[in-house]
Amino acid sequence: MFIFLRRRMLPAALLVVLTGCATLSADHGFGEVSEITKQRLGQAPAQPRSEQERSEVRDTVQKLLQQPLTADAAVQIALLNNRSLQADYQELGIAEANWVQASRLPNPGFSFGRTRSGDDLKIDRSFSMALMGLLTLPLSSKIEQRQLEISKLTIVNRILQVAAETRGAYYQSIAANQSISYQEQVESAAAAGSELAGKMAKAGNFNQLELAREQAFHADAVTQLTRSRQQVVVAREHLIRLLGLGSTQTAMQLPPRLPELPTERPSLHDAESLAMAQRLDIAAAKLEVEGLQASLGLNQATRFINVLDLAYLHNSEPGIPHETGYQISLEIPLFDWGGARIAKSEAIYMQAAHRLAATAADAQSQVRVAYQGYQSAYDLARHYRDQVVPLRKRVSDEYLLRYNGMLSSVFELLADAHEQANAVNAAIDANRDFWLADSEMQLTLGGSLPPSTSSSAPVPAPAKPQGKQP
């Protein structure tokens, strides 16, 4: 019987030796994560481990901050310096450690007993091995290796999310800074109108209703300006947090204006197919289903016997020949036939399969929504740029001519300045929304957009409202 078991164990032992060679790598698989990220973003993350590497990262971040910050530079700083990402990178070490642990041979057991009865001395020795763990080790190792691959995809997907959020915060901060100057102009015009109305009311040339209207207009302008200044702080601090900057590194230089719109309306063919091929959450869900399928096979293989130990015995007593032999310990499926464990595994597998299908369906819907929003944001931003702002400037020019010809009042001129500034602010918001939609589209597709669908050239300064100040 022992010879039969030894022959049956030999192929399994060879497999164990092959799979038991897994060792911890120097970077825990981070190099592969970095390569995938570079393919998707054109930029690579870093995981500094030594003080020298951390110093190099600080120097790189400082060099990027000394120049006017671009969207790509902001993303690069986040990939290097965002502490939440650095914490997520540690998941690789955990997953790899689980895989290596699952690939190691189970430790053997040794027991020693020494008993005395009067002058009789008895010594029992046994050397045991968890045979079931030995037989199932190759499959267990593959399951954990698949979990490591899932962790890599999950971390890359997290990097893409942080990159998209960083780009969004970057555009939000620029737009807030760009809008504040026009809000200040509105408040200045409103203050001038309120002051002039007060002087005219004292001279008896302005009724109380018109005075109250000008004062209310100024009060509203002050409120909007205060909110805009607060929004500048909120947007900037959000960007600072994503970049992982400290209190001594907040003096970053942002461009004065948002990038210009692409020259042509963005068009992306087969967006859903591209998302299905690129999205890492779908790839990770597929791997999870495959892993659970393998786990289900393991549970079915050990349904009736999941405890099987083999021990070599060597007992000795004085004056009696040594006793040698072996001992097999196994679990008797008397009360638990493994049906519940199999049912649980099947339910978990079907749950993951349905979640994979739901993830794919959600991804397709998200792509359709993001693409429609992407094109609509472009249309709206271009409408403001090509139609609304030029028309408001034309109206302002006409008011100025009428004012110079004494055909309109100074209050009409100030009101027009307010309307033109509001139109410019709306154009800035529309431009910002397009670049936010651009970032959302990239995230939805699971990678950078094709070069023909986006542009990052600087936009010329919008025309400022014209008018003679009183």
Tab-separated table of C-alpha atoms in Angstrom:
chain	number	residue	atom	x	y	z
A	1	MET	CA	0.000	0.000	0.000
A	2	PHE	CA	2.804	2.420	0.878
A	3	ILE	CA	4.572	1.685	-2.429
A	4	PHE	CA	1.331	2.345	-4.305
A	5	LEU	CA	0.855	5.715	-2.595
A	6	ARG	CA	4.477	6.645	-3.236
A	7	ARG	CA	4.083	5.947	-6.955
A	8	ARG	CA	0.877	7.963	-7.123
A	9	MET	CA	2.491	10.878	-5.276
A	10	LEU	CA	5.543	11.109	-7.540
A	11	PRO	CA	3.930	13.105	-10.413
A	12	ALA	CA	2.270	15.434	-7.933
A	13	ALA	CA	5.547	15.919	-6.130
A	14	LEU	CA	7.235	16.901	-9.388
A	15	LEU	CA	4.508	19.480	-10.029
A	16	VAL	CA	4.954	20.773	-6.520
A	17	VAL	CA	8.658	21.241	-7.085
A	18	LEU	CA	7.979	23.223	-10.263
A	19	THR	CA	5.303	25.447	-8.735
A	20	GLY	CA	7.167	25.783	-5.475
A	21	CYS	CA	9.886	27.826	-7.168
A	22	ALA	CA	7.832	31.065	-6.978
A	23	THR	CA	9.725	33.748	-5.102
A	24	LEU	CA	9.108	37.353	-4.187
A	25	SER	CA	10.249	39.730	-6.903
A	26	ALA	CA	12.153	42.942	-6.283
A	27	ASP	CA	9.269	45.218	-7.331
A	28	HIS	CA	6.300	42.870	-6.654
A	29	GLY	CA	5.123	43.249	-10.248
A	30	PHE	CA	5.156	47.052	-10.258
A	31	GLY	CA	7.228	47.085	-13.447
A	32	GLU	CA	4.365	45.469	-15.343
A	33	VAL	CA	1.908	47.968	-13.841
A	34	SER	CA	4.189	50.798	-14.924
A	35	GLU	CA	4.409	49.450	-18.468
A	36	ILE	CA	0.628	49.073	-18.839
A	37	THR	CA	0.116	52.564	-17.466
A	38	LYS	CA	2.629	53.989	-19.923
A	39	GLN	CA	0.774	52.327	-22.790
A	40	ARG	CA	-2.542	53.823	-21.626
A	41	LEU	CA	-1.425	57.291	-20.500
A	42	GLY	CA	1.932	57.835	-22.130
A	43	GLN	CA	3.325	58.360	-18.619
A	44	ALA	CA	4.695	55.946	-16.053
A	45	PRO	CA	4.161	55.891	-12.276
A	46	ALA	CA	6.947	55.389	-9.755
A	47	GLN	CA	7.186	53.568	-6.460
A	48	PRO	CA	10.241	54.900	-4.621
A	49	ARG	CA	11.619	52.402	-2.123
A	50	SER	CA	14.885	53.935	-0.997
A	51	GLU	CA	15.762	57.394	0.245
A	52	GLN	CA	17.681	58.036	-2.959
A	53	GLU	CA	14.640	57.170	-5.088
A	54	ARG	CA	12.413	59.354	-2.922
A	55	SER	CA	14.892	62.206	-3.324
A	56	GLU	CA	14.826	61.761	-7.105
A	57	VAL	CA	11.020	61.918	-7.076
A	58	ARG	CA	11.084	65.120	-5.019
A	59	ASP	CA	13.568	66.674	-7.452
A	60	THR	CA	11.403	65.714	-10.437
A	61	VAL	CA	8.283	67.157	-8.816
A	62	GLN	CA	10.115	70.360	-7.952
A	63	LYS	CA	11.366	70.787	-11.526
A	64	LEU	CA	7.844	70.333	-12.891
A	65	LEU	CA	6.477	72.892	-10.422
A	66	GLN	CA	9.049	75.497	-11.425
A	67	GLN	CA	7.480	75.733	-14.895
A	68	PRO	CA	3.934	76.664	-15.943
A	69	LEU	CA	1.973	73.520	-15.171
A	70	THR	CA	0.446	71.574	-18.056
A	71	ALA	CA	-2.218	68.891	-17.795
A	72	ASP	CA	0.346	66.175	-18.580
A	73	ALA	CA	2.758	67.560	-15.990
A	74	ALA	CA	0.000	67.608	-13.379
A	75	VAL	CA	-0.798	63.952	-14.120
A	76	GLN	CA	2.903	63.054	-13.916
A	77	ILE	CA	3.220	64.700	-10.508
A	78	ALA	CA	0.152	62.810	-9.276
A	79	LEU	CA	1.566	59.493	-10.483
A	80	LEU	CA	4.803	60.173	-8.626
A	81	ASN	CA	3.570	61.945	-5.530
A	82	ASN	CA	-0.051	61.030	-4.738
A	83	ARG	CA	0.078	59.208	-1.396
A	84	SER	CA	-3.223	57.378	-1.949
A	85	LEU	CA	-1.740	55.830	-5.081
A	86	GLN	CA	1.421	54.922	-3.206
A	87	ALA	CA	-0.767	53.130	-0.663
A	88	ASP	CA	-2.615	51.291	-3.452
A	89	TYR	CA	0.704	50.132	-4.897
A	90	GLN	CA	1.274	48.091	-1.727
A	91	GLU	CA	-1.576	45.798	-2.780
A	92	LEU	CA	0.856	44.276	-5.241
A	93	GLY	CA	3.148	43.157	-2.430
A	94	ILE	CA	0.209	41.631	-0.568
A	95	ALA	CA	-1.073	39.766	-3.636
A	96	GLU	CA	2.385	38.515	-4.597
A	97	ALA	CA	3.042	37.339	-1.047
A	98	ASN	CA	-0.221	35.361	-1.122
A	99	TRP	CA	0.808	33.767	-4.420
A	100	VAL	CA	4.287	32.849	-3.201
A	101	GLN	CA	2.848	31.493	0.039
A	102	ALA	CA	0.362	29.355	-1.892
A	103	SER	CA	3.231	28.032	-4.054
A	104	ARG	CA	5.348	26.867	-1.134
A	105	LEU	CA	5.416	23.262	0.029
A	106	PRO	CA	3.409	22.722	3.216
A	107	ASN	CA	5.638	22.379	6.240
A	108	PRO	CA	6.032	18.796	7.465
A	109	GLY	CA	5.201	17.841	11.026
A	110	PHE	CA	7.343	15.977	13.530
A	111	SER	CA	6.161	14.552	16.819
A	112	PHE	CA	8.182	12.991	19.588
A	113	GLY	CA	6.843	11.138	22.616
A	114	ARG	CA	8.722	9.709	25.564
A	115	THR	CA	6.862	7.732	28.227
A	116	ARG	CA	8.047	5.627	31.145
A	117	SER	CA	6.247	2.842	32.971
A	118	GLY	CA	8.399	1.676	35.854
A	119	ASP	CA	11.677	0.655	34.308
A	120	ASP	CA	10.164	0.482	30.825
A	121	LEU	CA	10.922	3.416	28.524
A	122	LYS	CA	8.949	3.988	25.348
A	123	ILE	CA	9.851	6.492	22.628
A	124	ASP	CA	7.448	7.347	19.786
A	125	ARG	CA	8.513	9.331	16.735
A	126	SER	CA	6.484	10.335	13.700
A	127	PHE	CA	7.086	12.445	10.628
A	128	SER	CA	3.917	13.655	8.877
A	129	MET	CA	2.980	15.575	5.732
A	130	ALA	CA	-0.340	17.182	4.732
A	131	LEU	CA	-0.837	15.114	1.610
A	132	MET	CA	-4.011	16.867	0.460
A	133	GLY	CA	-2.296	20.255	0.566
A	134	LEU	CA	0.521	18.728	-1.446
A	135	LEU	CA	-1.820	17.388	-4.132
A	136	THR	CA	-3.835	20.593	-4.476
A	137	LEU	CA	-0.845	22.945	-4.333
A	138	PRO	CA	-0.480	23.474	-8.130
A	139	LEU	CA	-4.106	24.538	-8.512
A	140	SER	CA	-3.989	26.722	-5.397
A	141	SER	CA	-0.871	28.420	-6.720
A	142	LYS	CA	-2.552	29.185	-10.048
A	143	ILE	CA	-5.552	30.693	-8.265
A	144	GLU	CA	-3.363	33.076	-6.261
A	145	GLN	CA	-1.282	33.910	-9.327
A	146	ARG	CA	-4.481	34.928	-11.082
A	147	GLN	CA	-5.379	37.098	-8.105
A	148	LEU	CA	-2.024	38.849	-8.487
A	149	GLU	CA	-2.865	39.607	-12.131
A	150	ILE	CA	-6.244	40.970	-11.043
A	151	SER	CA	-4.494	43.224	-8.527
A	152	LYS	CA	-2.230	44.587	-11.260
A	153	LEU	CA	-5.191	45.463	-13.485
A	154	THR	CA	-7.094	46.965	-10.574
A	155	ILE	CA	-4.180	49.208	-9.637
A	156	VAL	CA	-3.704	50.397	-13.221
A	157	ASN	CA	-7.419	51.195	-13.359
A	158	ARG	CA	-7.036	53.166	-10.132
A	159	ILE	CA	-4.121	55.077	-11.692
A	160	LEU	CA	-6.324	55.965	-14.669
A	161	GLN	CA	-8.998	57.250	-12.306
A	162	VAL	CA	-6.538	59.463	-10.434
A	163	ALA	CA	-5.161	60.756	-13.748
A	164	ALA	CA	-8.669	61.678	-14.945
A	165	GLU	CA	-9.493	63.316	-11.620
A	166	THR	CA	-6.233	65.276	-11.742
A	167	ARG	CA	-6.929	66.541	-15.249
A	168	GLY	CA	-10.427	67.569	-14.148
A	169	ALA	CA	-9.111	69.441	-11.115
A	170	TYR	CA	-6.486	71.109	-13.301
A	171	TYR	CA	-9.098	72.444	-15.725
A	172	GLN	CA	-11.402	73.445	-12.878
A	173	SER	CA	-8.659	75.488	-11.250
A	174	ILE	CA	-7.698	77.280	-14.460
A	175	ALA	CA	-11.333	78.067	-15.249
A	176	ALA	CA	-11.894	79.437	-11.738
A	177	ASN	CA	-8.852	81.717	-12.074
A	178	GLN	CA	-9.912	82.791	-15.558
A	179	SER	CA	-13.463	83.624	-14.455
A	180	ILE	CA	-12.498	85.652	-11.412
A	181	SER	CA	-11.163	88.551	-13.503
A	182	TYR	CA	-14.488	88.913	-15.280
A	183	GLN	CA	-16.408	88.652	-12.014
A	184	GLU	CA	-14.238	91.464	-10.681
A	185	GLN	CA	-15.071	93.502	-13.764
A	186	VAL	CA	-18.798	92.949	-13.200
A	187	GLU	CA	-18.457	94.026	-9.570
A	188	SER	CA	-16.470	97.109	-10.592
A	189	ALA	CA	-19.127	98.153	-13.106
A	190	ALA	CA	-21.881	97.524	-10.574
A	191	ALA	CA	-20.057	99.566	-7.919
A	192	ALA	CA	-19.629	102.446	-10.363
A	193	GLY	CA	-23.309	102.311	-11.264
A	194	SER	CA	-24.407	102.210	-7.627
A	195	GLU	CA	-22.157	105.122	-6.712
A	196	LEU	CA	-23.353	107.211	-9.662
A	197	ALA	CA	-26.973	106.397	-8.903
A	198	GLY	CA	-26.482	107.512	-5.304
A	199	LYS	CA	-25.039	110.861	-6.382
A	200	MET	CA	-27.831	111.400	-8.910
A	201	ALA	CA	-30.470	110.522	-6.328
A	202	LYS	CA	-29.057	113.119	-3.946
A	203	ALA	CA	-29.253	115.696	-6.746
A	204	GLY	CA	-32.873	114.766	-7.379
A	205	ASN	CA	-32.206	113.296	-10.819
A	206	PHE	CA	-32.861	109.626	-9.878
A	207	ASN	CA	-35.895	108.056	-8.234
A	208	GLN	CA	-35.667	105.618	-5.324
A	209	LEU	CA	-36.772	102.609	-7.398
A	210	GLU	CA	-33.940	103.016	-9.885
A	211	LEU	CA	-31.483	103.661	-7.051
A	212	ALA	CA	-32.589	100.489	-5.278
A	213	ARG	CA	-32.166	98.492	-8.502
A	214	GLU	CA	-28.579	99.680	-8.967
A	215	GLN	CA	-27.740	98.992	-5.324
A	216	ALA	CA	-29.283	95.507	-5.516
A	217	PHE	CA	-27.327	94.822	-8.696
A	218	HIS	CA	-24.107	95.788	-6.905
A	219	ALA	CA	-24.982	93.622	-3.902
A	220	ASP	CA	-25.554	90.613	-6.170
A	221	ALA	CA	-22.241	91.263	-7.939
A	222	VAL	CA	-20.397	91.331	-4.590
A	223	THR	CA	-22.027	88.021	-3.650
A	224	GLN	CA	-21.011	86.362	-6.916
A	225	LEU	CA	-17.465	87.692	-6.630
A	226	THR	CA	-17.127	86.312	-3.094
A	227	ARG	CA	-18.335	82.909	-4.244
A	228	SER	CA	-15.957	82.970	-7.207
A	229	ARG	CA	-12.993	83.725	-4.952
A	230	GLN	CA	-13.951	80.846	-2.689
A	231	GLN	CA	-14.264	78.565	-5.720
A	232	VAL	CA	-10.711	79.512	-6.750
A	233	VAL	CA	-9.432	78.345	-3.355
A	234	VAL	CA	-11.500	75.128	-3.397
A	235	ALA	CA	-10.423	74.186	-6.936
A	236	ARG	CA	-6.765	74.931	-6.250
A	237	GLU	CA	-6.688	72.949	-2.997
A	238	HIS	CA	-8.383	69.998	-4.691
A	239	LEU	CA	-5.628	69.985	-7.291
A	240	ILE	CA	-2.970	70.323	-4.584
A	241	ARG	CA	-4.340	67.286	-2.753
A	242	LEU	CA	-4.339	65.171	-5.901
A	243	LEU	CA	-0.751	66.194	-6.646
A	244	GLY	CA	0.258	65.224	-3.115
A	245	LEU	CA	1.905	68.588	-2.474
A	246	GLY	CA	2.823	69.864	0.973
A	247	SER	CA	2.312	73.322	2.413
A	248	THR	CA	5.712	74.420	1.078
A	249	GLN	CA	4.996	73.297	-2.499
A	250	THR	CA	1.730	75.100	-3.239
A	251	ALA	CA	3.261	77.899	-5.351
A	252	MET	CA	2.488	76.196	-8.647
A	253	GLN	CA	2.101	78.203	-11.838
A	254	LEU	CA	-1.109	77.592	-13.785
A	255	PRO	CA	-1.721	78.868	-17.330
A	256	PRO	CA	-3.880	82.006	-17.507
A	257	ARG	CA	-6.386	80.391	-19.874
A	258	LEU	CA	-7.898	77.031	-20.716
A	259	PRO	CA	-6.663	75.151	-23.811
A	260	GLU	CA	-8.345	75.944	-27.085
A	261	LEU	CA	-11.041	73.682	-28.474
A	262	PRO	CA	-10.075	71.173	-31.166
A	263	THR	CA	-10.387	72.611	-34.654
A	264	GLU	CA	-12.880	69.921	-35.663
A	265	ARG	CA	-15.767	68.264	-33.887
A	266	PRO	CA	-14.428	65.159	-32.097
A	267	SER	CA	-15.482	61.921	-33.708
A	268	LEU	CA	-14.660	58.460	-32.443
A	269	HIS	CA	-15.795	55.361	-34.333
A	270	ASP	CA	-16.559	52.102	-32.536
A	271	ALA	CA	-16.225	53.680	-29.095
A	272	GLU	CA	-18.040	50.783	-27.428
A	273	SER	CA	-15.777	48.182	-29.048
A	274	LEU	CA	-12.731	50.194	-28.031
A	275	ALA	CA	-13.955	50.328	-24.441
A	276	MET	CA	-14.603	46.578	-24.364
A	277	ALA	CA	-11.043	45.974	-25.537
A	278	GLN	CA	-9.336	48.539	-23.293
A	279	ARG	CA	-11.241	48.787	-20.017
A	280	LEU	CA	-9.330	47.175	-17.213
A	281	ASP	CA	-12.298	46.690	-14.900
A	282	ILE	CA	-13.764	44.325	-17.495
A	283	ALA	CA	-10.443	42.500	-17.873
A	284	ALA	CA	-10.170	42.161	-14.081
A	285	ALA	CA	-13.744	40.845	-13.853
A	286	LYS	CA	-12.954	38.227	-16.511
A	287	LEU	CA	-9.908	37.062	-14.582
A	288	GLU	CA	-11.963	36.891	-11.403
A	289	VAL	CA	-14.521	34.640	-13.095
A	290	GLU	CA	-11.736	32.380	-14.387
A	291	GLY	CA	-10.208	32.244	-10.915
A	292	LEU	CA	-13.520	31.333	-9.298
A	293	GLN	CA	-14.043	28.651	-11.912
A	294	ALA	CA	-10.683	27.137	-10.940
A	295	SER	CA	-11.580	27.474	-7.274
A	296	LEU	CA	-14.868	25.682	-7.930
A	297	GLY	CA	-12.938	22.845	-9.540
A	298	LEU	CA	-10.683	22.639	-6.483
A	299	ASN	CA	-13.662	22.484	-4.131
A	300	GLN	CA	-15.267	19.770	-6.222
A	301	ALA	CA	-12.031	17.764	-6.217
A	302	THR	CA	-11.864	17.924	-2.417
A	303	ARG	CA	-15.585	17.572	-1.833
A	304	PHE	CA	-15.445	14.297	0.061
A	305	ILE	CA	-11.888	14.368	1.359
A	306	ASN	CA	-10.239	17.658	2.198
A	307	VAL	CA	-8.048	16.396	5.046
A	308	LEU	CA	-5.493	13.715	4.152
A	309	ASP	CA	-2.278	13.371	6.181
A	310	LEU	CA	0.454	10.787	5.722
A	311	ALA	CA	2.876	10.037	8.569
A	312	TYR	CA	5.984	7.854	8.938
A	313	LEU	CA	6.228	6.159	12.364
A	314	HIS	CA	9.304	4.987	14.246
A	315	ASN	CA	8.750	3.681	17.791
A	316	SER	CA	11.245	2.064	20.076
A	317	GLU	CA	11.297	0.365	23.477
A	318	PRO	CA	14.244	-1.152	25.360
A	319	GLY	CA	14.664	-4.833	24.618
A	320	ILE	CA	12.075	-4.791	21.834
A	321	PRO	CA	12.818	-4.426	18.116
A	322	HIS	CA	12.013	-0.993	16.713
A	323	GLU	CA	8.570	-0.485	15.230
A	324	THR	CA	8.366	1.315	11.893
A	325	GLY	CA	5.447	1.970	9.603
A	326	TYR	CA	3.144	4.652	8.324
A	327	GLN	CA	-0.143	6.207	9.304
A	328	ILE	CA	-2.815	7.812	7.152
A	329	SER	CA	-5.302	10.282	8.616
A	330	LEU	CA	-8.328	11.359	6.654
A	331	GLU	CA	-11.597	13.075	7.309
A	332	ILE	CA	-14.661	10.822	7.112
A	333	PRO	CA	-17.530	12.582	5.274
A	334	LEU	CA	-20.106	11.265	7.714
A	335	PHE	CA	-22.067	14.435	8.460
A	336	ASP	CA	-20.707	16.919	5.917
A	337	TRP	CA	-20.575	15.626	2.347
A	338	GLY	CA	-19.322	18.957	1.008
A	339	GLY	CA	-22.603	19.851	-0.654
A	340	ALA	CA	-22.924	23.189	1.108
A	341	ARG	CA	-19.362	24.140	0.229
A	342	ILE	CA	-19.943	23.291	-3.440
A	343	ALA	CA	-23.240	25.189	-3.477
A	344	LYS	CA	-21.532	28.219	-1.972
A	345	SER	CA	-18.737	28.078	-4.552
A	346	GLU	CA	-21.236	27.773	-7.404
A	347	ALA	CA	-23.224	30.742	-6.075
A	348	ILE	CA	-20.074	32.863	-5.774
A	349	TYR	CA	-19.077	31.887	-9.316
A	350	MET	CA	-22.489	32.761	-10.757
A	351	GLN	CA	-22.445	36.024	-8.797
A	352	ALA	CA	-19.122	36.956	-10.386
A	353	ALA	CA	-20.373	35.923	-13.834
A	354	HIS	CA	-23.443	38.148	-13.520
A	355	ARG	CA	-21.293	41.010	-12.229
A	356	LEU	CA	-19.035	40.623	-15.269
A	357	ALA	CA	-22.043	40.873	-17.559
A	358	ALA	CA	-23.316	43.893	-15.593
A	359	THR	CA	-19.886	45.556	-15.763
A	360	ALA	CA	-19.783	45.107	-19.539
A	361	ALA	CA	-23.324	46.441	-19.971
A	362	ASP	CA	-22.606	49.407	-17.687
A	363	ALA	CA	-19.404	50.147	-19.602
A	364	GLN	CA	-21.248	50.254	-22.920
A	365	SER	CA	-23.869	52.589	-21.468
A	366	GLN	CA	-21.214	54.798	-19.881
A	367	VAL	CA	-19.407	55.080	-23.214
A	368	ARG	CA	-22.590	56.140	-24.992
A	369	VAL	CA	-23.374	58.760	-22.343
A	370	ALA	CA	-19.788	60.029	-22.175
A	371	TYR	CA	-19.476	60.242	-25.951
A	372	GLN	CA	-22.746	62.123	-26.301
A	373	GLY	CA	-21.705	64.489	-23.507
A	374	TYR	CA	-18.285	64.875	-25.095
A	375	GLN	CA	-19.698	65.987	-28.430
A	376	SER	CA	-22.442	68.114	-26.854
A	377	ALA	CA	-19.883	69.905	-24.671
A	378	TYR	CA	-17.827	70.639	-27.772
A	379	ASP	CA	-20.850	71.971	-29.657
A	380	LEU	CA	-21.850	74.201	-26.738
A	381	ALA	CA	-18.340	75.540	-26.167
A	382	ARG	CA	-17.909	76.289	-29.856
A	383	HIS	CA	-21.329	77.969	-29.964
A	384	TYR	CA	-20.277	80.308	-27.168
A	385	ARG	CA	-16.919	80.971	-28.822
A	386	ASP	CA	-18.198	81.542	-32.363
A	387	GLN	CA	-21.679	82.970	-31.759
A	388	VAL	CA	-22.515	84.220	-28.278
A	389	VAL	CA	-19.306	86.066	-27.370
A	390	PRO	CA	-18.932	87.796	-30.789
A	391	LEU	CA	-22.595	88.871	-30.673
A	392	ARG	CA	-22.205	90.244	-27.160
A	393	LYS	CA	-19.140	92.171	-28.309
A	394	ARG	CA	-21.086	93.548	-31.240
A	395	VAL	CA	-23.881	94.669	-28.905
A	396	SER	CA	-21.306	96.290	-26.643
A	397	ASP	CA	-19.773	98.156	-29.568
A	398	GLU	CA	-23.204	99.435	-30.575
A	399	TYR	CA	-23.937	100.602	-27.027
A	400	LEU	CA	-20.600	102.398	-26.947
A	401	LEU	CA	-21.406	104.208	-30.208
A	402	ARG	CA	-24.838	105.190	-28.926
A	403	TYR	CA	-23.352	106.360	-25.629
A	404	ASN	CA	-20.745	108.463	-27.421
A	405	GLY	CA	-23.569	109.958	-29.485
A	406	MET	CA	-25.541	110.625	-26.283
A	407	LEU	CA	-28.289	108.207	-27.390
A	408	SER	CA	-27.959	105.880	-24.381
A	409	SER	CA	-27.259	106.406	-20.702
A	410	VAL	CA	-24.232	105.398	-18.715
A	411	PHE	CA	-26.382	102.892	-16.843
A	412	GLU	CA	-27.227	101.107	-20.088
A	413	LEU	CA	-23.518	100.981	-20.872
A	414	LEU	CA	-22.714	99.540	-17.439
A	415	ALA	CA	-25.528	96.995	-17.718
A	416	ASP	CA	-24.175	95.922	-21.098
A	417	ALA	CA	-20.686	95.507	-19.605
A	418	HIS	CA	-22.245	93.211	-17.018
A	419	GLU	CA	-24.017	91.153	-19.697
A	420	GLN	CA	-20.888	90.827	-21.793
A	421	ALA	CA	-18.813	89.704	-18.817
A	422	ASN	CA	-21.466	87.119	-17.980
A	423	ALA	CA	-21.334	85.840	-21.563
A	424	VAL	CA	-17.550	85.498	-21.373
A	425	ASN	CA	-17.835	83.643	-18.062
A	426	ALA	CA	-20.397	81.306	-19.588
A	427	ALA	CA	-18.000	80.680	-22.490
A	428	ILE	CA	-15.231	79.867	-20.013
A	429	ASP	CA	-17.538	77.426	-18.213
A	430	ALA	CA	-18.479	75.775	-21.511
A	431	ASN	CA	-14.814	75.434	-22.460
A	432	ARG	CA	-14.050	73.955	-19.047
A	433	ASP	CA	-16.935	71.495	-19.380
A	434	PHE	CA	-15.551	70.267	-22.688
A	435	TRP	CA	-12.164	69.450	-21.179
A	436	LEU	CA	-13.855	67.775	-18.239
A	437	ALA	CA	-15.841	65.704	-20.736
A	438	ASP	CA	-12.559	64.926	-22.511
A	439	SER	CA	-11.089	63.551	-19.273
A	440	GLU	CA	-14.264	61.582	-18.563
A	441	MET	CA	-14.172	60.115	-22.068
A	442	GLN	CA	-10.611	58.924	-21.597
A	443	LEU	CA	-11.512	57.262	-18.311
A	444	THR	CA	-14.606	55.640	-19.819
A	445	LEU	CA	-12.552	54.182	-22.665
A	446	GLY	CA	-9.818	52.980	-20.313
A	447	GLY	CA	-7.004	54.876	-22.010
A	448	SER	CA	-5.986	57.985	-23.922
A	449	LEU	CA	-8.114	59.179	-26.803
A	450	PRO	CA	-6.810	58.870	-30.379
A	451	PRO	CA	-4.716	61.948	-31.317
A	452	SER	CA	-7.345	63.238	-33.745
A	453	THR	CA	-10.002	63.655	-31.070
A	454	SER	CA	-8.350	66.223	-28.767
A	455	SER	CA	-6.066	69.228	-28.760
A	456	SER	CA	-4.245	71.227	-26.144
A	457	ALA	CA	-3.217	74.464	-27.898
A	458	PRO	CA	-3.648	77.629	-25.792
A	459	VAL	CA	-6.751	79.665	-26.435
A	460	PRO	CA	-6.418	83.384	-27.208
A	461	ALA	CA	-7.742	85.774	-24.607
A	462	PRO	CA	-11.475	86.497	-25.027
A	463	ALA	CA	-12.427	90.037	-25.946
A	464	LYS	CA	-12.996	92.164	-22.856
A	465	PRO	CA	-16.154	94.241	-22.525
A	466	GLN	CA	-15.670	97.752	-23.838
A	467	GLY	CA	-17.217	100.898	-22.565
A	468	LYS	CA	-16.417	104.337	-21.214
A	469	GLN	CA	-16.268	104.372	-17.452
A	470	PRO	CA	-18.019	107.286	-15.746
